[in-house]
XYZ file of C-alpha atoms in Angstrom:
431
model
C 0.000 0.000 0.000
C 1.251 3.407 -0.994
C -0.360 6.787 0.587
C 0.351 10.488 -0.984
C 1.749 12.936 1.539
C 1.146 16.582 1.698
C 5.321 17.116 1.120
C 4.874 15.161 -2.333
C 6.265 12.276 -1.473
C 4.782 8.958 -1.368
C 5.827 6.364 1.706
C 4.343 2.569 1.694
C 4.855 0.341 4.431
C 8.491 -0.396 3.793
C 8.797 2.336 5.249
C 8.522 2.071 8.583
C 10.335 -1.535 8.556
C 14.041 -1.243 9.593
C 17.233 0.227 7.217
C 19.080 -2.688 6.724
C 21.881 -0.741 5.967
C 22.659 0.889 8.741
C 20.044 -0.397 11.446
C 21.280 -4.058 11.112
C 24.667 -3.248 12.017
C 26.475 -5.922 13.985
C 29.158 -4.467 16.123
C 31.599 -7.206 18.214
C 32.872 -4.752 21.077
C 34.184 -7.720 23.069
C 37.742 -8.334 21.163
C 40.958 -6.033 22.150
C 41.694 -2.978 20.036
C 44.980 -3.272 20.844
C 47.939 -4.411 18.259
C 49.880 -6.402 20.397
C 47.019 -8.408 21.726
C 46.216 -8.975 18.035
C 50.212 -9.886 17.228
C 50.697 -12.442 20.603
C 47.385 -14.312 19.568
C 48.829 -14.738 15.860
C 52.546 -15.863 17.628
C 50.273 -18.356 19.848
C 48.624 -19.779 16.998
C 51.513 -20.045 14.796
C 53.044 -22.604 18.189
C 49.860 -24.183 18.359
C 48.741 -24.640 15.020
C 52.349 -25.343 12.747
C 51.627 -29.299 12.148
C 53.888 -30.267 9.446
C 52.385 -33.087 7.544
C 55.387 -35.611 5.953
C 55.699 -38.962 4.283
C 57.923 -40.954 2.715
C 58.868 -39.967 -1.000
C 59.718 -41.665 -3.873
C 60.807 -38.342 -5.753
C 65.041 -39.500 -4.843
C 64.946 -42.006 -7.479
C 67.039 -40.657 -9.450
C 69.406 -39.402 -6.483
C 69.666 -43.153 -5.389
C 70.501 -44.862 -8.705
C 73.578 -42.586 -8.674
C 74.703 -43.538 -5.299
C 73.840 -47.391 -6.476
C 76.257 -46.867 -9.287
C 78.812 -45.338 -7.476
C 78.501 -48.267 -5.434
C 78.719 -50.587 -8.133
C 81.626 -48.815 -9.644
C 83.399 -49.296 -6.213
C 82.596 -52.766 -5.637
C 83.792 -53.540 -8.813
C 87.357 -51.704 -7.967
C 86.589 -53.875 -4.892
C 86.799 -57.359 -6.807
C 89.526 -56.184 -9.013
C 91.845 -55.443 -6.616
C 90.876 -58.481 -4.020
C 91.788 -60.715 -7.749
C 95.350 -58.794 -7.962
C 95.851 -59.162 -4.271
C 95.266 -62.637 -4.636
C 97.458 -63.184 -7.319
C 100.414 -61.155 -5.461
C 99.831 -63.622 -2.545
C 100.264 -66.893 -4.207
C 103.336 -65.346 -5.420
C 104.716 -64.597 -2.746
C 103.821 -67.768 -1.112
C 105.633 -69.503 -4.172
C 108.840 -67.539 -3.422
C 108.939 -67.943 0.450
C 108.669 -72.149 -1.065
C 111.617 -71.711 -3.189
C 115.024 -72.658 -0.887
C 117.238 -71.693 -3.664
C 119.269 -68.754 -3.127
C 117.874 -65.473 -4.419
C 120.346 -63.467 -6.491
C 120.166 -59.800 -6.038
C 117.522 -59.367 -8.941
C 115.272 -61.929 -7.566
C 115.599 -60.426 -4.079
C 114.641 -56.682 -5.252
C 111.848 -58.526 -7.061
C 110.586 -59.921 -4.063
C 110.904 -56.203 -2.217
C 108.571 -54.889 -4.896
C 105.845 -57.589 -4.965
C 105.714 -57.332 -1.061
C 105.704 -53.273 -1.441
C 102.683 -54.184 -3.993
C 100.827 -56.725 -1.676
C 100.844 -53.418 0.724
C 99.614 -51.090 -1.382
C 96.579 -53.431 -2.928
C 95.642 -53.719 0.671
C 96.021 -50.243 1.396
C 93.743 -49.798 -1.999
C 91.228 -52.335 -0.770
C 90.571 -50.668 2.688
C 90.347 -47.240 1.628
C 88.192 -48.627 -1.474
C 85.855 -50.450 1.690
C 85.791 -47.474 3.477
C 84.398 -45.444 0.795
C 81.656 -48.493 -0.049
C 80.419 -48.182 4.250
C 80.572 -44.126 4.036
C 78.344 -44.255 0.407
C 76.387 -47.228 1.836
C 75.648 -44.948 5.023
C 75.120 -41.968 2.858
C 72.612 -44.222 1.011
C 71.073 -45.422 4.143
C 71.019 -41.229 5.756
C 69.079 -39.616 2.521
C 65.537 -39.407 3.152
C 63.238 -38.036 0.912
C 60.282 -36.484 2.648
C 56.832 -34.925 0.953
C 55.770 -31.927 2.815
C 51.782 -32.103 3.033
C 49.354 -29.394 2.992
C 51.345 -26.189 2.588
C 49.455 -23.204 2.108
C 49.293 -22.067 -1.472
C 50.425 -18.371 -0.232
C 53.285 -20.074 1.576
C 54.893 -21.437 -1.958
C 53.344 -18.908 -4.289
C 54.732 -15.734 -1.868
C 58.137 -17.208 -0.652
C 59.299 -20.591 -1.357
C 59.134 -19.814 -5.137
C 60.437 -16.303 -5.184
C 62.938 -16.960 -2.755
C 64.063 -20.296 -3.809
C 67.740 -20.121 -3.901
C 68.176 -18.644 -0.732
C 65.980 -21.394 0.804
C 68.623 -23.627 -0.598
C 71.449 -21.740 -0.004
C 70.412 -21.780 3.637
C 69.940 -25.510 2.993
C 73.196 -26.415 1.735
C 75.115 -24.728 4.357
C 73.413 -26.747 7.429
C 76.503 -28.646 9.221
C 75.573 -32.591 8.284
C 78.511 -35.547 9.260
C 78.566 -35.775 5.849
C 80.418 -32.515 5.243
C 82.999 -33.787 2.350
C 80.015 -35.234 0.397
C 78.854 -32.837 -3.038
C 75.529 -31.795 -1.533
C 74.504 -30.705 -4.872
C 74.061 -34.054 -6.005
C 71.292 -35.197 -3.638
C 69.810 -31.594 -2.056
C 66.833 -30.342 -3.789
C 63.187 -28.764 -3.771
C 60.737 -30.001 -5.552
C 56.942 -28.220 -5.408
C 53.283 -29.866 -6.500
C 50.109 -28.426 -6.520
C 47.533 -30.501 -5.108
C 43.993 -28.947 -4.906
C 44.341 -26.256 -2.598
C 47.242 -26.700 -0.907
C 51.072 -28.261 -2.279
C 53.276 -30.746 -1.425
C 56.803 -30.028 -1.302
C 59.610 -32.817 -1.381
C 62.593 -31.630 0.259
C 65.631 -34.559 -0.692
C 68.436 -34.765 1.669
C 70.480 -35.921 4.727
C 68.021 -35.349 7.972
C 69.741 -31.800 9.430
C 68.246 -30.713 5.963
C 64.759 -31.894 7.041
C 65.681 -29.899 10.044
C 66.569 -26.949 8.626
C 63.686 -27.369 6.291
C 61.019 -27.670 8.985
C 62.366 -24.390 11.109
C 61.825 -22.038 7.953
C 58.625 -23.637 7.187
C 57.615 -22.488 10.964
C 59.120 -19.103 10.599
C 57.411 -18.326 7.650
C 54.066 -19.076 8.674
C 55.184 -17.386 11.747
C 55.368 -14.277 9.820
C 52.377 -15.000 7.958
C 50.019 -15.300 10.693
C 51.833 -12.143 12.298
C 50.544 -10.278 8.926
C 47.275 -11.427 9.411
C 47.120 -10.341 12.735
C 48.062 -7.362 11.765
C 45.295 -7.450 9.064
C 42.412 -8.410 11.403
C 43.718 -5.816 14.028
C 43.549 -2.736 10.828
C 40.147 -4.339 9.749
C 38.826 -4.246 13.467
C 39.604 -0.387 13.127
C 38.186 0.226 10.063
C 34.807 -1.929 10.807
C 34.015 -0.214 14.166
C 34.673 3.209 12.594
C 32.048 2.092 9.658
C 29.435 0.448 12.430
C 29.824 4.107 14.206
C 29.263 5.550 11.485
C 26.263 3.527 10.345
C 24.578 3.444 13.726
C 24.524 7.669 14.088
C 23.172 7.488 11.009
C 20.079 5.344 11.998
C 19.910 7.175 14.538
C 18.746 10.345 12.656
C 14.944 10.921 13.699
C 13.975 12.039 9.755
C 12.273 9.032 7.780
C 11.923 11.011 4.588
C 12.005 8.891 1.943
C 14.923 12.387 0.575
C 16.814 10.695 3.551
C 16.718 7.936 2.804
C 18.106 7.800 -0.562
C 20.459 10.051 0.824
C 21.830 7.883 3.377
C 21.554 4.739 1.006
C 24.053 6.323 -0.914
C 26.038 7.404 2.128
C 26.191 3.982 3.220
C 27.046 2.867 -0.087
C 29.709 5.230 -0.498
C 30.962 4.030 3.325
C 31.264 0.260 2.143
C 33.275 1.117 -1.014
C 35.985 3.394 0.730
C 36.393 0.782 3.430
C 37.111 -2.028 0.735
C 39.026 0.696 -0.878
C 41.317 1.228 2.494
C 40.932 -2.873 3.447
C 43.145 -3.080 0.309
C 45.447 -0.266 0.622
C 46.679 -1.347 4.185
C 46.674 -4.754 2.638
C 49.240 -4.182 -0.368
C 51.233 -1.676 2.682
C 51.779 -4.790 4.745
C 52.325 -7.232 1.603
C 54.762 -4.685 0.619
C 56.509 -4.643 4.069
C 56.546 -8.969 4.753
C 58.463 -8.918 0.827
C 61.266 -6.828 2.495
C 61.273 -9.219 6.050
C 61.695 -12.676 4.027
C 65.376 -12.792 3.613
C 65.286 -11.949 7.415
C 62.644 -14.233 8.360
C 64.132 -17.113 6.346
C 67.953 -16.314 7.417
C 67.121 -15.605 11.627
C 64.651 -15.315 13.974
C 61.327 -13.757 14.342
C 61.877 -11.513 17.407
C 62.974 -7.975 15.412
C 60.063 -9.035 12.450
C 57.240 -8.959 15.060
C 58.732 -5.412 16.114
C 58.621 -3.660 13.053
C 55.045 -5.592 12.089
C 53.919 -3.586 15.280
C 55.594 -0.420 13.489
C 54.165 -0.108 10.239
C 51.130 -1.475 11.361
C 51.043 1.639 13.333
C 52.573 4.198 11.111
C 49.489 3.377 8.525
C 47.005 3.699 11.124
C 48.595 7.178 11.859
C 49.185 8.613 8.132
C 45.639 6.933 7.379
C 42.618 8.082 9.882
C 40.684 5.837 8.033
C 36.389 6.375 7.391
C 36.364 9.480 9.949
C 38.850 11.505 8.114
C 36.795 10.617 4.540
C 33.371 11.530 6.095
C 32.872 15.023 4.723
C 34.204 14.292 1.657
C 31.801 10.884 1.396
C 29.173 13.235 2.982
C 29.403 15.861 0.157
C 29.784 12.534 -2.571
C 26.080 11.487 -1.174
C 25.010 15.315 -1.633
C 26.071 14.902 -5.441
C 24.729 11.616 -6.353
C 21.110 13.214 -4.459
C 21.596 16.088 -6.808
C 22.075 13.855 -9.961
C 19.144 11.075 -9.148
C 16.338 14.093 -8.009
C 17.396 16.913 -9.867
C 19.907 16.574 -12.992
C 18.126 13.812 -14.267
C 14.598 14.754 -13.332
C 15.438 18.233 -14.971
C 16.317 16.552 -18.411
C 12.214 15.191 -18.929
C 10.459 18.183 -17.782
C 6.824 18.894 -19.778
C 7.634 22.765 -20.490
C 11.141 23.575 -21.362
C 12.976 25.980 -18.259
C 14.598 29.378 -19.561
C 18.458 29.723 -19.268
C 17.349 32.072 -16.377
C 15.770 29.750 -14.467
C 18.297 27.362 -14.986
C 20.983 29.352 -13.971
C 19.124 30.171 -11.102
C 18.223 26.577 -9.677
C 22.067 26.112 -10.345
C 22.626 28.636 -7.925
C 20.827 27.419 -5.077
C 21.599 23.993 -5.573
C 25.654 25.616 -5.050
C 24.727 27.605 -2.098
C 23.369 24.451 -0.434
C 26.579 22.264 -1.375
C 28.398 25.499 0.273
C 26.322 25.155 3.078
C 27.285 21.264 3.563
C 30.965 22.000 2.833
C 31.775 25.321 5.093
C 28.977 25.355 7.922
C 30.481 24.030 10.640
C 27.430 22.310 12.008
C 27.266 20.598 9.286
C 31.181 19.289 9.673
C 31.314 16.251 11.939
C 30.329 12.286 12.011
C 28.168 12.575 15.035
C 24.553 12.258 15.227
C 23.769 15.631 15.042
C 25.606 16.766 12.182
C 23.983 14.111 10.438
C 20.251 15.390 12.077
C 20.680 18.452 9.869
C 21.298 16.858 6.353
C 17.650 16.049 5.913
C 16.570 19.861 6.119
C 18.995 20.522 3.927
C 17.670 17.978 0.969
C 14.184 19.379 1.822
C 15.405 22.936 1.027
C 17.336 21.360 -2.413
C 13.956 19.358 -3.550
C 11.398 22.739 -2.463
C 14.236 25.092 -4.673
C 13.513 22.314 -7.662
C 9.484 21.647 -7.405
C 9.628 25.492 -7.510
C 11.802 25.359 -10.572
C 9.768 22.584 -12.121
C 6.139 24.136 -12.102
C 7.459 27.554 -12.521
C 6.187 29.750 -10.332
C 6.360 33.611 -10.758
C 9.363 35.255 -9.375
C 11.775 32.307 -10.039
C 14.006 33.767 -12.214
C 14.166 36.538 -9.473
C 13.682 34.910 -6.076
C 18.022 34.674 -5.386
C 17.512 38.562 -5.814
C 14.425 39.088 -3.625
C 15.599 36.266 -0.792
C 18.801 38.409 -0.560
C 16.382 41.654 0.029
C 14.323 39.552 2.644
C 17.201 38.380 4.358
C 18.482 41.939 4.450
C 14.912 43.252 6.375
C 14.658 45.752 3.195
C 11.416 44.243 1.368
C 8.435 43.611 3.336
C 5.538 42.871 0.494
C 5.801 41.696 -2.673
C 3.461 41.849 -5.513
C 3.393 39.888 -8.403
C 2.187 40.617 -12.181
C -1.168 38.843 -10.846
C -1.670 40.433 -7.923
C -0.770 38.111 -5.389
């Protein structure tokens, strides 16, 4: 049901039901507005909540048939020299047989092949000893898939930061320290659904080292987040403020209420606008802590996460430094909806006069808005005054639309009314 007014306007029962916009505002006073509570919950969940999920890979294939050769290539150095040793011993056990006196040849001959029978066996053990340190190096590799890490987590800093993660990798302290590293160490990434798997192939202080960046990083990422929810805490209860004066203005004009739908609207958009601003600050920030992150420890990162957290807040006063301007965007997109456009299908085409005129009080009232300080503020009864103010706009228009004598003249007049210097005025009909 819709009912005609004696302002013009029409109001059904909608109108009366509650602004969801502004009236349904959910406000959750009960968590901390302060940054560090926000940064020690994110460094308790990052303790709590860093499982590492790992298994058993089969990604060193390729690592382990090249130990399995080298082993092969030893055990065959192995069996040759065991078959010259043996050969040099039955020789010399021939010799020692012979009781004939050695002449001086045979007797340096015999020197040599027992020099010989020493240096096969020095061969064999040092060959032996290499076969247990490969077969231990064979037996210490582990190959290990790295469940479930966050997509953000690969995409943000194991990829772009790769050779640093490996650099840090290859210079962890293993018993192994004369082996090539760069033959078995590596990285390998795979998406899987949501989340990646990432196969880390080496000796187990790798793993190690490995698992403490892993933790540091997501360290630092839920450190950013709590940073984020901390900024978006701000920026929400400044908006809910905002939101609730505004239902709180006694006018129910349905003026008003386009007016502060398009407030509102205006309200949402500048807070996604400054959710991703401080967003791509703090990105920008945790690019510049990675190295540091990945190469020490946290204690300094959380420190300056606290400090440009901070120095954003400070340089950015968020919705209540925007207001006037957001205020004064609402005015404009009132103007266009009830009066540019409106203006465009009139019946009777307006004279440049009248036009000119209409512009002219539509200015004085967006002077009004900008420059009268009781209009300038975000508290209920700044906003209390904006409906009088669209009232006066739409009376200035309906007066321009129908015409009525003394239009083109009425700026001109009001200024002689205001100044006390007309008291009657006549018009060319006698009214």
């Amino acid at each position: 049901m819709t009912t005609k007014t004696s302002d013009d306007e029409y109001w059904s029962v909608k109108d009366f039901q509650k602004d969801d916009d502004t009236e349904s505002v959910v406000s959750d006073d009960t968590r901390s507005e302060n940054l560090d509570d926000y940064l020690n919950e994110a460094s308790s969940r990052s303790s709590t909540a860093s499982v590492i999920v790992e298994s058993i890979s089969l990604a060193h294939r390729q690592e382990m048939d090249a130990i399995k050769a080298d082993l092969n290539k030893k055990d065959q150095e192995n069996r040759s020299l065991q078959a010259q040793l043996h050969a040099a011993n039955e020789e010399m056990q021939r010799e020692l047989s012979n009781n004939e006196q050695k002449t001086a040849e045979q007797e340096a001959a015999f020197e040599k092949l027992l020099k010989k029978i020493t240096q096969l066996n020095d061969a064999q053990k040092r060959v032996k000893a290499e076969q247990d340190e490969t077969r231990r190096i064979e037996q210490a590799i582990k190959a290990i898939d790295y469940k479930d890490i966050e997509i953000e987590i690969v995409q943000d800093f194991f990829t772009p930061k790769f050779s640093l993660i490996l650099d840090n990798l290859k210079k962890t302290i293993t018993k192994f320290g004369n082996y090539p590293i760069d033959k078995i160490l590596k990285m390998l990434f795979e998406k899987k659904g949501k989340s990646y798997i990432v196969t880390i192939v080496g000796f187990p202080e790798h793993h190690e080292t490995f698992k403490t960046i892993l933790k540091r990083i997501r360290h630092l990422v839920r450190l950013k987040q709590g940073a984020i929810d901390f900024h978006q805490r701000k920026l929400d209860r400044m908006k809910n403020t905002i939101k609730v004066n505004l239902s709180k203005v006694q006018q129910k004009t349905q003026y008003w209420k386009e007016y502060k739908k398009s407030l509102v609207q205006f309200i949402n958009e500048k807070s996604i606008e400054y959710t991703k601003m401080f967003n791509d600050y703090i990105g920008e920030k945790m690019s510049s802590l990675t190295e540091q992150c990945i190469s020490n420890d946290l204690t300094s990162i959380k420190t300056e996460i606290h400090s440009q957290t901070n120095n954003f807040m400070r340089d950015n006063n968020l919705l209540f430094k925007e207001i006037e301007s957001l205020k004064f965007q609402a005015l404009e997109e009132f103007i266009q909806q009830n009066i540019t456009i409106q203006r465009n299908h009139l019946e009777k085409k307006p004279t440049p006069t009248a036009i000119s005129t209409l512009e002219k009080f539509i200015e004085k009232v967006r002077n009004i808005l900008k420059t009268n300080p009781r209009f300038i503020g975000h508290e209920i009864k700044h906003y209390g005054m904006i409906p009088d103010l669209l009232q006066r706009l739409m009376i200035y228009y309906c007066c321009f639309k129908i015409q009525l004598p003394l239009y083109e003249s009425s700026l001109e007049l009001l200024d002689k009314i205001e100044q006390n210097t007309v008291t009657t005025i006549a018009t060319s009909t006698g009214s």
